Amino acid sequence: MKVSKFGGTSVATGNQIEKLTKIITDDPARRIVVVSAPGKREDDDVKVTDMLIDLGEKCLRGEATETAIEQSVERYRSIARELGIEGAIAEEIEADLQTRVAYNPADEGIFMDQIKAAGEDNNAKLIAAHFNHQGINARYMNPRDAGLLVEGEAGNAHVMAEAYEELEKIRDYDEILIFPGFFGYKPDGQLVTFPRGGSDITGAIVAAGVNAELYENFTDVDSVCVANPKVIDNPEPIHHMTYREMRELSYAGFTVFHDVALIPAFRHGIPVSVKNTNHPEGEGTLITAERSEKHRKYPITGIAADEGFSIIYVHKYLMNREVGFGRRLLEMVEDEGISYEHLPSGIDDSSVILRTAELSLDSENHLLTRIQTELGVDDAYIEHGFAMIMLVGEWMDETVGIAARATGAIADAGINLEMINQGSSEVSLAFAVKERNCDETVKAIYNEFYAKQLYE
Amino acid sequence: MKVSKFGGTSVATGNQIEKLTKIITDDPARRIVVVSAPGKREDDDVKVTDMLIDLGEKCLRGEATETAIEQSVERYRSIARELGIEGAIAEEIEADLQTRVAYNPADEGIFMDQIKAAGEDNNAKLIAAHFNHQGINARYMNPRDAGLLVEGEAGNAHVMAEAYEELEKIRDYDEILIFPGFFGYKPDGQLVTFPRGGSDITGAIVAAGVNAELYENFTDVDSVCVANPKVIDNPEPIHHMTYREMRELSYAGFTVFHDVALIPAFRHGIPVSVKNTNHPEGEGTLITAERSEKHRKYPITGIAADEGFSIIYVHKYLMNREVGFGRRLLEMVEDEGISYEHLPSGIDDSSVILRTAELSLDSENHLLTRIQTELGVDDAYIEHGFAMIMLVGEWMDETVGIAARATGAIADAGINLEMINQGSSEVSLAFAVKERNCDETVKAIYNEFYAKQLYE
């Protein structure tokens, strides 16, 4: 059994939904379809979810909602029209939205969650109707009936362990199930949406619950690439990678997935496939727990980069003879509610690398003052504007010379390395450079590990 | 005013003391001479300090001491004989030792400190007698009279801040002062010895106290070298380095000094010169606070290496989302009384690099158990047998490509890097390799930065 999730652009038009339909019917193992709300049809289009947020906010402000409801319904109606099923389904969706806007708005978070969830929910109903119209044995599956139990605040649902047991039962349906992404229900029946990447999370949870042989994530790219296509022209595709590689790459700016969305699949050992709805015959990218030697073409699997890092530098003579210094430094960072990323240390020096977004001007000043006064340091200051570059590869720790080739390429490009961190993770090697050098660093590393081998 | 300290081999024979005498009289600025106890004359010789430890232990066991006293006295007598001053001085030294062995042995540490200190103390008296015999205006200077005030346990004296003010007064003596190293006095008059490197510590304290223009450290090497001569044949000398460079090099296996011994000089901004008693006209090594560009010949100043490191590896999925993880890990390390050296961290991984000597089998097991149970990690284990290699150089952080050249040389030698740590200290770059690769790594780096430039 495969669980196939389709993102917003894959369900944005009747034409796209026909592609989805063909993909599902082409493989009898594809038994569960998880769908997003209709996404953008072209760059300046409005996503249904954004229309719904606008609708919900109008409700909360007590403004008229008719136009906003009609706008959303028209979006579904145009899709239904394309699919030749105009009529009943559009009326059903309009009635659904009218019901939702009439909910009690006392708790704004709960109210908004119910409005937002309409995007996926109605799209699942529309697609189920289309499947049935095509004579396919399919049905809409409500997450409450499926037992997708969650806990947490509005907009920040977390799956409950019990959900997996409940979801296992939906293996038994004869019909293909069309499952809306993005939301689940608390044990008391309250709808709650997932955070960012919500439909991906639903897909991963359902795949884990039914113990799918494969979780397919259909999107609008042929595969995950070894580097950001905005920086590298036509980067090499990654046809196979491991969970660990995916996670390390996601961390530093790979945006195909929100890495945390896949955790339910990873935790349950479900392989994940990334495919293109518009080109489903392509190889795509397969993500599994283990990597086999035969897939190895390059010594590294990918290069990720992310900007927006800051470094706190602390210098104190004889620091390394002071038991507890590092721990006290981290306590101060923690007291400000700041997560740190790396903590390179020397004999008399320690640095804390963190995301600039973790800092406010207040917390930055407060933290520096505490470090200066309470730790009795000789010097402490902070610098902003760093980028982190990560080289990721499952055999990195066994391959002599990766660091040498990467640092050599960076040096040849005339770029100064602010930090090198290797030795903890077996699958990654991290560099910090100034933000202005970020793209050039990625290019230098890409050319070293990919272009050279291809063209020399 | 210069303070000149002479190590054990520089005062081991009459001939060596004659070299010392010439060195001091050649430069009128050399006003204070700090001396060690007589060291080894050849490889299988016994140092006077070791004779005295043996004597003290005999006393504590209630054994006869006549032979041991006579052995020590004979050592001084033979030096005096060489210097043509046999007679009164040997009798004085014998009387001194008889007085010391008669001290109250109730506190064994205090008793042993008094016995051990006799080595330096009597040598200072002997050298003062020789100077006087040569018609040089000189005198023995007792550390108590000079105000070298210390605090701390037996064998572990720490200088008190007041000592520097007291010592300033000895600038005013007309005579050249012969000052015994290795010990000071508590305010209550109790003698306490310094830890390892004791005479170096005395020299640095005295130089700081009198605000010397230079603290000269006379030993038996021409200069500090860029790498260990036991690993590299005829390594390049370092003619000039900074305090920071010295400290980073000392940390990782440079044994010319115990780095902490120089701290009083560093703290007071006193330049330190390392010279060879047997070749005083050589350039030696000058150590100062700042380094000037004109001394720059190589991009790195030195390569140090030390074995005996262990790495604790900790893996936990989603570690980087857990605020406080690193701090809690360090708390556990601290609870075992262990100092750590480096803490490289990844997204889901953290490592603690420490000296193996910090661990006992018990503390190792206890620490691992706590990490496994209290931190809920997926995996935690420890590996031993690592060496740390440090590249040290004052401009390292501004020089593009140092890391690339070093890692390239290491890779070309077929050696796998276990860890790279750059980014905290501005003056060093640290690598970890397996101990069996330590010497080869040093050779590879030396050849890259020194041999290549000289011979290509």
PDB file of C-alpha atoms in Angstrom, chain A residues 243-244 247-248 251 258-260 263 266-267 313-315 317-321 323-327 330-331 334 337-351 378 381 390 396-401 403-404 407-408 410-411 414-426 429, chain B residues 243-244 247-248 251 258-260 263 266-267 313-315 317-321 323-327 330-331 334 337-351 378 381 390 396-401 403-404 407-408 410-411 414-426 429:
ATOM      1  CA  TYR A 243      16.716  10.363   6.236  1.00  0.00           C
ATOM      2  CA  ARG A 244      19.806  11.749   7.936  1.00  0.00           C
ATOM      3  CA  ARG A 247      17.408  16.220   7.642  1.00  0.00           C
ATOM      4  CA  GLU A 248      20.847  17.818   7.496  1.00  0.00           C
ATOM      5  CA  TYR A 251      18.228  22.274   8.189  1.00  0.00           C
ATOM      6  CA  HIS A 258       9.990  21.158   5.867  1.00  0.00           C
ATOM      7  CA  ASP A 259      12.185  18.425   7.349  1.00  0.00           C
ATOM      8  CA  VAL A 260      10.125  18.007  10.492  1.00  0.00           C
ATOM      9  CA  ILE A 263       9.485  12.757  10.963  1.00  0.00           C
ATOM     10  CA  PHE A 266      11.166   8.478   9.350  1.00  0.00           C
ATOM     11  CA  ARG A 267      10.314   7.293  12.833  1.00  0.00           C
ATOM     12  CA  TYR A 313      32.771  35.511  20.506  1.00  0.00           C
ATOM     13  CA  VAL A 314      34.002  35.101  24.069  1.00  0.00           C
ATOM     14  CA  HIS A 315      37.638  35.381  25.073  1.00  0.00           C
ATOM     15  CA  TYR A 317      42.558  33.944  29.417  1.00  0.00           C
ATOM     16  CA  LEU A 318      42.846  30.441  30.925  1.00  0.00           C
ATOM     17  CA  MET A 319      39.241  29.651  30.014  1.00  0.00           C
ATOM     18  CA  ASN A 320      40.076  26.006  29.468  1.00  0.00           C
ATOM     19  CA  ARG A 321      41.203  25.607  33.072  1.00  0.00           C
ATOM     20  CA  VAL A 323      35.585  23.851  34.913  1.00  0.00           C
ATOM     21  CA  GLY A 324      32.005  24.833  34.130  1.00  0.00           C
ATOM     22  CA  PHE A 325      32.711  27.811  31.880  1.00  0.00           C
ATOM     23  CA  GLY A 326      31.019  26.350  28.794  1.00  0.00           C
ATOM     24  CA  ARG A 327      28.064  25.154  30.809  1.00  0.00           C
ATOM     25  CA  LEU A 330      25.129  27.924  27.612  1.00  0.00           C
ATOM     26  CA  GLU A 331      22.945  28.543  30.645  1.00  0.00           C
ATOM     27  CA  GLU A 334      19.257  29.276  27.455  1.00  0.00           C
ATOM     28  CA  GLY A 337      15.281  31.380  25.381  1.00  0.00           C
ATOM     29  CA  ILE A 338      17.835  31.161  22.576  1.00  0.00           C
ATOM     30  CA  SER A 339      18.691  27.937  20.740  1.00  0.00           C
ATOM     31  CA  TYR A 340      22.294  27.744  19.632  1.00  0.00           C
ATOM     32  CA  GLU A 341      23.622  25.878  16.628  1.00  0.00           C
ATOM     33  CA  HIS A 342      27.326  25.331  17.225  1.00  0.00           C
ATOM     34  CA  LEU A 343      29.777  25.958  20.015  1.00  0.00           C
ATOM     35  CA  PRO A 344      33.323  25.900  18.673  1.00  0.00           C
ATOM     36  CA  SER A 345      35.850  26.356  21.448  1.00  0.00           C
ATOM     37  CA  GLY A 346      39.558  26.966  21.755  1.00  0.00           C
ATOM     38  CA  ILE A 347      41.848  27.144  24.735  1.00  0.00           C
ATOM     39  CA  ASP A 348      40.978  30.656  25.757  1.00  0.00           C
ATOM     40  CA  ASP A 349      38.069  31.209  23.368  1.00  0.00           C
ATOM     41  CA  SER A 350      34.545  30.042  22.919  1.00  0.00           C
ATOM     42  CA  SER A 351      32.021  30.981  20.258  1.00  0.00           C
ATOM     43  CA  ASP A 378      38.420  39.555  28.808  1.00  0.00           C
ATOM     44  CA  TYR A 381      31.132  40.634  21.306  1.00  0.00           C
ATOM     45  CA  MET A 390      26.638  22.301   4.897  1.00  0.00           C
ATOM     46  CA  MET A 396      31.577  11.635   4.608  1.00  0.00           C
ATOM     47  CA  ASP A 397      33.295  10.397   7.756  1.00  0.00           C
ATOM     48  CA  GLU A 398      35.003   7.559   5.933  1.00  0.00           C
ATOM     49  CA  THR A 399      36.197   9.501   2.936  1.00  0.00           C
ATOM     50  CA  VAL A 400      39.650  10.994   3.181  1.00  0.00           C
ATOM     51  CA  GLY A 401      39.968  14.414   1.660  1.00  0.00           C
ATOM     52  CA  ALA A 403      37.297  18.579   3.866  1.00  0.00           C
ATOM     53  CA  ALA A 404      40.506  19.218   1.939  1.00  0.00           C
ATOM     54  CA  THR A 407      38.316  24.052   1.844  1.00  0.00           C
ATOM     55  CA  GLY A 408      40.641  24.092  -1.169  1.00  0.00           C
ATOM     56  CA  ILE A 410      36.733  27.809  -1.052  1.00  0.00           C
ATOM     57  CA  ALA A 411      40.292  29.111  -0.712  1.00  0.00           C
ATOM     58  CA  GLY A 414      39.417  33.741  -2.316  1.00  0.00           C
ATOM     59  CA  ILE A 415      36.809  33.284   0.397  1.00  0.00           C
ATOM     60  CA  ASN A 416      37.769  33.326   4.069  1.00  0.00           C
ATOM     61  CA  LEU A 417      36.326  30.605   6.252  1.00  0.00           C
ATOM     62  CA  GLU A 418      34.933  31.935   9.496  1.00  0.00           C
ATOM     63  CA  MET A 419      34.333  28.508  10.989  1.00  0.00           C
ATOM     64  CA  ILE A 420      34.758  24.848  10.155  1.00  0.00           C
ATOM     65  CA  ASN A 421      32.841  22.275  12.135  1.00  0.00           C
ATOM     66  CA  GLN A 422      33.499  18.637  11.471  1.00  0.00           C
ATOM     67  CA  GLY A 423      33.599  15.692  13.774  1.00  0.00           C
ATOM     68  CA  SER A 424      30.282  15.380  15.447  1.00  0.00           C
ATOM     69  CA  SER A 425      27.867  14.369  12.723  1.00  0.00           C
ATOM     70  CA  GLU A 426      29.026  11.496  10.560  1.00  0.00           C
ATOM     71  CA  LEU A 429      30.621  19.135   7.391  1.00  0.00           C
TER      72      LEU A 429
ATOM     73  CA  TYR B 243      51.953  35.011  24.190  1.00  0.00           C
ATOM     74  CA  ARG B 244      48.820  33.656  22.583  1.00  0.00           C
ATOM     75  CA  ARG B 247      49.995  29.352  25.019  1.00  0.00           C
ATOM     76  CA  GLU B 248      48.213  27.514  22.216  1.00  0.00           C
ATOM     77  CA  TYR B 251      48.644  23.348  25.349  1.00  0.00           C
ATOM     78  CA  HIS B 258      54.897  24.702  31.066  1.00  0.00           C
ATOM     79  CA  ASP B 259      52.708  27.466  29.591  1.00  0.00           C
ATOM     80  CA  VAL B 260      51.096  28.432  32.869  1.00  0.00           C
ATOM     81  CA  ILE B 263      51.406  33.714  33.018  1.00  0.00           C
ATOM     82  CA  PHE B 266      52.272  37.635  30.239  1.00  0.00           C
ATOM     83  CA  ARG B 267      49.821  39.323  32.595  1.00  0.00           C
ATOM     84  CA  TYR B 313      29.696  10.831  20.802  1.00  0.00           C
ATOM     85  CA  VAL B 314      26.056  11.595  21.500  1.00  0.00           C
ATOM     86  CA  HIS B 315      23.300  11.196  18.939  1.00  0.00           C
ATOM     87  CA  TYR B 317      17.162  12.784  16.727  1.00  0.00           C
ATOM     88  CA  LEU B 318      15.960  16.405  16.820  1.00  0.00           C
ATOM     89  CA  MET B 319      18.655  17.343  19.341  1.00  0.00           C
ATOM     90  CA  ASN B 320      18.963  20.828  17.892  1.00  0.00           C
ATOM     91  CA  ARG B 321      15.305  21.580  18.700  1.00  0.00           C
ATOM     92  CA  VAL B 323      16.765  23.968  24.210  1.00  0.00           C
ATOM     93  CA  GLY B 324      19.205  23.134  27.004  1.00  0.00           C
ATOM     94  CA  PHE B 325      20.558  19.864  25.621  1.00  0.00           C
ATOM     95  CA  GLY B 326      24.161  21.043  25.331  1.00  0.00           C
ATOM     96  CA  ARG B 327      24.049  22.693  28.733  1.00  0.00           C
ATOM     97  CA  LEU B 330      28.086  19.743  29.976  1.00  0.00           C
ATOM     98  CA  GLU B 331      26.574  19.664  33.457  1.00  0.00           C
ATOM     99  CA  GLU B 334      31.151  18.809  35.088  1.00  0.00           C
ATOM    100  CA  GLY B 337      34.833  16.746  37.706  1.00  0.00           C
ATOM    101  CA  ILE B 338      35.930  16.439  34.086  1.00  0.00           C
ATOM    102  CA  SER B 339      37.284  19.333  32.015  1.00  0.00           C
ATOM    103  CA  TYR B 340      36.392  19.130  28.354  1.00  0.00           C
ATOM    104  CA  GLU B 341      38.424  20.501  25.482  1.00  0.00           C
ATOM    105  CA  HIS B 342      36.039  20.867  22.559  1.00  0.00           C
ATOM    106  CA  LEU B 343      32.361  20.437  21.936  1.00  0.00           C
ATOM    107  CA  PRO B 344      31.689  20.064  18.214  1.00  0.00           C
ATOM    108  CA  SER B 345      27.977  19.785  17.515  1.00  0.00           C
ATOM    109  CA  GLY B 346      25.755  18.977  14.566  1.00  0.00           C
ATOM    110  CA  ILE B 347      22.005  19.006  14.136  1.00  0.00           C
ATOM    111  CA  ASP B 348      21.334  15.707  15.843  1.00  0.00           C
ATOM    112  CA  ASP B 349      24.838  15.066  17.188  1.00  0.00           C
ATOM    113  CA  SER B 350      27.110  16.409  19.821  1.00  0.00           C
ATOM    114  CA  SER B 351      30.621  15.319  20.757  1.00  0.00           C
ATOM    115  CA  ASP B 378      19.412   7.455  20.665  1.00  0.00           C
ATOM    116  CA  TYR B 381      29.479   5.969  23.226  1.00  0.00           C
ATOM    117  CA  MET B 390      47.128  22.372  16.505  1.00  0.00           C
ATOM    118  CA  MET B 396      45.606  32.546  10.828  1.00  0.00           C
ATOM    119  CA  ASP B 397      42.109  34.023  10.777  1.00  0.00           C
ATOM    120  CA  GLU B 398      43.004  36.503   8.072  1.00  0.00           C
ATOM    121  CA  THR B 399      44.811  34.131   5.774  1.00  0.00           C
ATOM    122  CA  VAL B 400      42.682  32.435   3.150  1.00  0.00           C
ATOM    123  CA  GLY B 401      43.589  28.849   2.507  1.00  0.00           C
ATOM    124  CA  ALA B 403      42.778  25.186   6.422  1.00  0.00           C
ATOM    125  CA  ALA B 404      42.726  24.099   2.797  1.00  0.00           C
ATOM    126  CA  THR B 407      43.587  19.445   5.217  1.00  0.00           C
ATOM    127  CA  GLY B 408      44.962  18.871   1.724  1.00  0.00           C
ATOM    128  CA  ILE B 410      46.606  15.462   5.575  1.00  0.00           C
ATOM    129  CA  ALA B 411      44.385  13.985   2.875  1.00  0.00           C
ATOM    130  CA  GLY B 414      45.884   9.253   3.383  1.00  0.00           C
ATOM    131  CA  ILE B 415      44.936  10.236   6.915  1.00  0.00           C
ATOM    132  CA  ASN B 416      41.308  10.579   7.962  1.00  0.00           C
ATOM    133  CA  LEU B 417      40.379  13.655   9.963  1.00  0.00           C
ATOM    134  CA  GLU B 418      38.226  12.843  12.962  1.00  0.00           C
ATOM    135  CA  MET B 419      37.517  16.451  13.799  1.00  0.00           C
ATOM    136  CA  ILE B 420      38.258  19.963  12.561  1.00  0.00           C
ATOM    137  CA  ASN B 421      37.752  22.897  14.876  1.00  0.00           C
ATOM    138  CA  GLN B 422      38.229  26.351  13.513  1.00  0.00           C
ATOM    139  CA  GLY B 423      36.431  29.544  14.223  1.00  0.00           C
ATOM    140  CA  SER B 424      36.733  30.290  17.867  1.00  0.00           C
ATOM    141  CA  SER B 425      40.375  31.102  18.417  1.00  0.00           C
ATOM    142  CA  GLU B 426      41.821  33.601  15.991  1.00  0.00           C
ATOM    143  CA  LEU B 429      43.168  25.555  13.971  1.00  0.00           C
TER     144      LEU B 429
END
